[in-house]
GROMACS .gro file of C-alpha atoms in nm:
model
  222
    1UNK     CA    1  -9.659  17.777  -4.994
    2UNK     CA    2  -9.995  17.753  -5.167
    3UNK     CA    3  -9.830  17.569  -5.456
    4UNK     CA    4  -9.675  17.322  -5.210
    5UNK     CA    5 -10.016  17.252  -5.063
    6UNK     CA    6 -10.174  17.196  -5.404
    7UNK     CA    7  -9.901  16.948  -5.482
    8UNK     CA    8 -10.029  16.732  -5.196
    9UNK     CA    9 -10.402  16.803  -5.219
   10UNK     CA   10 -10.554  17.024  -5.491
   11UNK     CA   11 -10.810  17.201  -5.272
   12UNK     CA   12 -10.596  17.270  -4.965
   13UNK     CA   13 -10.578  17.636  -4.860
   14UNK     CA   14 -10.285  17.862  -4.784
   15UNK     CA   15 -10.374  17.904  -4.416
   16UNK     CA   16 -10.401  17.528  -4.370
   17UNK     CA   17 -10.056  17.475  -4.518
   18UNK     CA   18  -9.916  17.748  -4.294
   19UNK     CA   19 -10.073  17.589  -3.986
   20UNK     CA   20  -9.926  17.248  -4.073
   21UNK     CA   21  -9.578  17.394  -4.116
   22UNK     CA   22  -9.595  17.583  -3.786
   23UNK     CA   23  -9.709  17.270  -3.602
   24UNK     CA   24  -9.427  17.070  -3.757
   25UNK     CA   25  -9.172  17.330  -3.646
   26UNK     CA   26  -9.308  17.345  -3.287
   27UNK     CA   27  -9.398  16.980  -3.222
   28UNK     CA   28  -9.223  16.788  -3.500
   29UNK     CA   29  -9.549  16.627  -3.615
   30UNK     CA   30  -9.791  16.660  -3.903
   31UNK     CA   31 -10.060  16.409  -3.792
   32UNK     CA   32 -10.381  16.534  -3.636
   33UNK     CA   33 -10.403  16.464  -3.262
   34UNK     CA   34 -10.679  16.227  -3.147
   35UNK     CA   35 -10.988  16.382  -2.993
   36UNK     CA   36 -10.988  16.415  -2.617
   37UNK     CA   37 -11.315  16.226  -2.567
   38UNK     CA   38 -11.428  16.412  -2.256
   39UNK     CA   39 -11.332  16.366  -1.893
   40UNK     CA   40 -11.269  16.028  -1.733
   41UNK     CA   41 -11.494  15.850  -1.483
   42UNK     CA   42 -11.579  16.053  -1.172
   43UNK     CA   43 -11.581  15.761  -0.927
   44UNK     CA   44 -11.325  15.490  -0.865
   45UNK     CA   45 -11.444  15.125  -0.860
   46UNK     CA   46 -11.422  15.132  -0.479
   47UNK     CA   47 -11.641  15.443  -0.463
   48UNK     CA   48 -11.897  15.288  -0.697
   49UNK     CA   49 -11.905  14.983  -0.471
   50UNK     CA   50 -11.968  15.210  -0.171
   51UNK     CA   51 -12.263  15.373  -0.351
   52UNK     CA   52 -12.413  15.033  -0.428
   53UNK     CA   53 -12.364  14.932  -0.065
   54UNK     CA   54 -12.583  15.225   0.042
   55UNK     CA   55 -12.873  15.084  -0.160
   56UNK     CA   56 -12.816  14.730  -0.034
   57UNK     CA   57 -12.820  14.854   0.325
   58UNK     CA   58 -13.133  15.062   0.270
   59UNK     CA   59 -13.337  14.983  -0.040
   60UNK     CA   60 -13.570  15.274   0.040
   61UNK     CA   61 -13.290  15.529   0.004
   62UNK     CA   62 -13.343  15.809  -0.247
   63UNK     CA   63 -13.102  15.936  -0.511
   64UNK     CA   64 -13.088  16.275  -0.342
   65UNK     CA   65 -12.994  16.111  -0.012
   66UNK     CA   66 -12.712  15.922  -0.184
   67UNK     CA   67 -12.598  16.250  -0.339
   68UNK     CA   68 -12.583  16.420   0.003
   69UNK     CA   69 -12.394  16.128   0.158
   70UNK     CA   70 -12.136  16.128  -0.121
   71UNK     CA   71 -12.070  16.501  -0.087
   72UNK     CA   72 -12.055  16.494   0.294
   73UNK     CA   73 -11.842  16.179   0.329
   74UNK     CA   74 -11.481  16.296   0.317
   75UNK     CA   75 -11.343  15.953   0.402
   76UNK     CA   76 -11.456  15.750   0.103
   77UNK     CA   77 -11.544  16.037  -0.133
   78UNK     CA   78 -11.281  16.292  -0.032
   79UNK     CA   79 -11.208  16.387  -0.394
   80UNK     CA   80 -11.574  16.450  -0.481
   81UNK     CA   81 -11.690  16.808  -0.427
   82UNK     CA   82 -12.013  16.782  -0.625
   83UNK     CA   83 -12.203  16.518  -0.817
   84UNK     CA   84 -12.530  16.520  -1.007
   85UNK     CA   85 -12.820  16.285  -0.941
   86UNK     CA   86 -12.802  16.165  -1.302
   87UNK     CA   87 -12.440  16.056  -1.249
   88UNK     CA   88 -12.537  15.853  -0.942
   89UNK     CA   89 -12.824  15.699  -1.136
   90UNK     CA   90 -12.583  15.594  -1.413
   91UNK     CA   91 -12.351  15.433  -1.157
   92UNK     CA   92 -12.638  15.229  -1.014
   93UNK     CA   93 -12.761  15.122  -1.358
   94UNK     CA   94 -12.407  15.023  -1.453
   95UNK     CA   95 -12.406  14.792  -1.149
   96UNK     CA   96 -12.748  14.643  -1.235
   97UNK     CA   97 -12.935  14.831  -0.959
   98UNK     CA   98 -13.266  14.997  -1.037
   99UNK     CA   99 -13.437  15.252  -0.815
  100UNK     CA  100 -13.810  15.198  -0.774
  101UNK     CA  101 -14.078  15.441  -0.669
  102UNK     CA  102 -14.196  15.398  -0.311
  103UNK     CA  103 -14.557  15.461  -0.219
  104UNK     CA  104 -14.668  15.571   0.124
  105UNK     CA  105 -14.938  15.363   0.287
  106UNK     CA  106 -15.114  15.416   0.621
  107UNK     CA  107 -14.909  15.266   0.902
  108UNK     CA  108 -15.167  15.033   1.056
  109UNK     CA  109 -14.955  14.742   1.171
  110UNK     CA  110 -15.006  14.821   1.541
  111UNK     CA  111 -15.364  14.942   1.535
  112UNK     CA  112 -15.630  14.753   1.732
  113UNK     CA  113 -15.807  14.613   1.426
  114UNK     CA  114 -15.491  14.464   1.275
  115UNK     CA  115 -15.387  14.318   1.612
  116UNK     CA  116 -15.726  14.151   1.646
  117UNK     CA  117 -15.705  14.005   1.294
  118UNK     CA  118 -15.358  13.872   1.371
  119UNK     CA  119 -15.484  13.717   1.694
  120UNK     CA  120 -15.772  13.548   1.511
  121UNK     CA  121 -15.528  13.422   1.249
  122UNK     CA  122 -15.306  13.255   1.512
  123UNK     CA  123 -15.605  13.103   1.690
  124UNK     CA  124 -15.739  12.963   1.363
  125UNK     CA  125 -15.404  12.806   1.278
  126UNK     CA  126 -15.391  12.647   1.623
  127UNK     CA  127 -15.742  12.507   1.586
  128UNK     CA  128 -15.698  12.373   1.233
  129UNK     CA  129 -15.337  12.258   1.234
  130UNK     CA  130 -15.303  12.087   1.574
  131UNK     CA  131 -15.297  11.706   1.522
  132UNK     CA  132 -15.614  11.516   1.606
  133UNK     CA  133 -15.457  11.321   1.892
  134UNK     CA  134 -15.368  11.651   2.055
  135UNK     CA  135 -15.708  11.811   2.017
  136UNK     CA  136 -15.906  11.505   2.124
  137UNK     CA  137 -16.141  11.490   1.826
  138UNK     CA  138 -16.235  11.213   1.591
  139UNK     CA  139 -16.269  11.443   1.296
  140UNK     CA  140 -16.121  11.371   0.959
  141UNK     CA  141 -15.797  11.541   0.869
  142UNK     CA  142 -15.832  11.879   0.711
  143UNK     CA  143 -15.605  12.061   0.469
  144UNK     CA  144 -15.537  12.428   0.517
  145UNK     CA  145 -15.421  12.660   0.241
  146UNK     CA  146 -15.244  12.968   0.378
  147UNK     CA  147 -15.186  13.253   0.135
  148UNK     CA  148 -15.173  13.628   0.106
  149UNK     CA  149 -15.443  13.880   0.026
  150UNK     CA  150 -15.404  13.931  -0.347
  151UNK     CA  151 -15.734  14.010  -0.513
  152UNK     CA  152 -15.789  13.689  -0.706
  153UNK     CA  153 -15.758  13.486  -0.383
  154UNK     CA  154 -16.084  13.652  -0.279
  155UNK     CA  155 -16.261  13.598  -0.611
  156UNK     CA  156 -16.605  13.439  -0.621
  157UNK     CA  157 -16.477  13.136  -0.813
  158UNK     CA  158 -16.209  13.062  -0.552
  159UNK     CA  159 -16.443  13.108  -0.255
  160UNK     CA  160 -16.705  12.892  -0.424
  161UNK     CA  161 -16.456  12.609  -0.475
  162UNK     CA  162 -16.347  12.606  -0.111
  163UNK     CA  163 -16.710  12.617   0.004
  164UNK     CA  164 -16.774  12.298  -0.196
  165UNK     CA  165 -16.474  12.119  -0.040
  166UNK     CA  166 -16.532  12.120   0.333
  167UNK     CA  167 -16.204  11.950   0.415
  168UNK     CA  168 -16.011  12.222   0.233
  169UNK     CA  169 -15.980  12.535   0.442
  170UNK     CA  170 -15.824  12.865   0.345
  171UNK     CA  171 -15.660  13.118   0.573
  172UNK     CA  172 -15.538  13.460   0.467
  173UNK     CA  173 -15.228  13.619   0.610
  174UNK     CA  174 -15.305  13.923   0.824
  175UNK     CA  175 -15.250  14.261   0.655
  176UNK     CA  176 -14.907  14.429   0.661
  177UNK     CA  177 -14.726  14.102   0.737
  178UNK     CA  178 -14.491  14.015   0.449
  179UNK     CA  179 -14.259  13.855   0.708
  180UNK     CA  180 -14.518  13.575   0.745
  181UNK     CA  181 -14.510  13.499   0.373
  182UNK     CA  182 -14.224  13.254   0.300
  183UNK     CA  183 -14.244  13.326  -0.074
  184UNK     CA  184 -14.185  13.698  -0.020
  185UNK     CA  185 -13.905  13.625   0.226
  186UNK     CA  186 -13.739  13.381  -0.015
  187UNK     CA  187 -13.743  13.617  -0.313
  188UNK     CA  188 -13.613  13.903  -0.098
  189UNK     CA  189 -13.316  13.695   0.017
  190UNK     CA  190 -13.263  13.538  -0.327
  191UNK     CA  191 -13.254  13.873  -0.507
  192UNK     CA  192 -12.954  13.994  -0.308
  193UNK     CA  193 -12.775  13.658  -0.340
  194UNK     CA  194 -12.806  13.695  -0.719
  195UNK     CA  195 -12.672  14.050  -0.703
  196UNK     CA  196 -12.371  13.939  -0.492
  197UNK     CA  197 -12.260  13.717  -0.781
  198UNK     CA  198 -12.234  14.018  -1.018
  199UNK     CA  199 -12.440  13.885  -1.312
  200UNK     CA  200 -12.329  14.000  -1.658
  201UNK     CA  201 -11.977  14.061  -1.519
  202UNK     CA  202 -11.864  13.732  -1.364
  203UNK     CA  203 -12.130  13.496  -1.499
  204UNK     CA  204 -12.453  13.488  -1.696
  205UNK     CA  205 -12.770  13.604  -1.523
  206UNK     CA  206 -12.941  13.264  -1.540
  207UNK     CA  207 -12.632  13.095  -1.396
  208UNK     CA  208 -12.622  13.349  -1.111
  209UNK     CA  209 -12.992  13.293  -1.041
  210UNK     CA  210 -12.945  12.917  -1.030
  211UNK     CA  211 -12.635  12.932  -0.811
  212UNK     CA  212 -12.795  13.179  -0.570
  213UNK     CA  213 -13.069  12.927  -0.487
  214UNK     CA  214 -12.809  12.716  -0.305
  215UNK     CA  215 -12.714  13.014  -0.089
  216UNK     CA  216 -13.066  13.078   0.045
  217UNK     CA  217 -13.121  12.885   0.367
  218UNK     CA  218 -13.420  12.862   0.597
  219UNK     CA  219 -13.253  13.115   0.824
  220UNK     CA  220 -13.240  13.364   0.537
  221UNK     CA  221 -13.620  13.360   0.519
  222UNK     CA  222 -13.688  13.432   0.885
   0.00000   0.00000   0.00000
């Protein structure tokens, strides 16, 4: 037996030759079987879509909350008894969804100070934006710039420029009011329209971004 092995390969051992012969007798093969490669995917495409839908419905959801929902939902995930957070994270990354850290801020939207600032904001808009023939004045037209409260909008250079141009007025959105900022509303609606087109799978990302612009209407930003 050892001599037979050396006739094929000089350094082959007796036990190896014996193993090959036994395998041939049992399974009628001499080739090495391919490696198993580990277990298959845990979730079906439909289940992955359901996980992504959780994030779309609530973008503040946490990975641990998704994990609990998957384990407890016997309708969609009846075959899943346990799943790790890292597996859920891989599913989301595979579908181009990234989880971001949320930061808690004081909930002041309904406090007296914020309400008063919002009231002053509305009154100022009424005073500055009502047409002259409706406010009965002979004043020259004024231009009002409305923007949010990012730091550089309050910089000395910006305030100095507006002070030198009396017909140019600036109004800041009240705090905790992203719904009054059309830019924020547009990008929020646009982001999900891009995601609905499955960039990198059905089309290029830039093409999806361009096409999604046509799907965002004025109603989407209200």
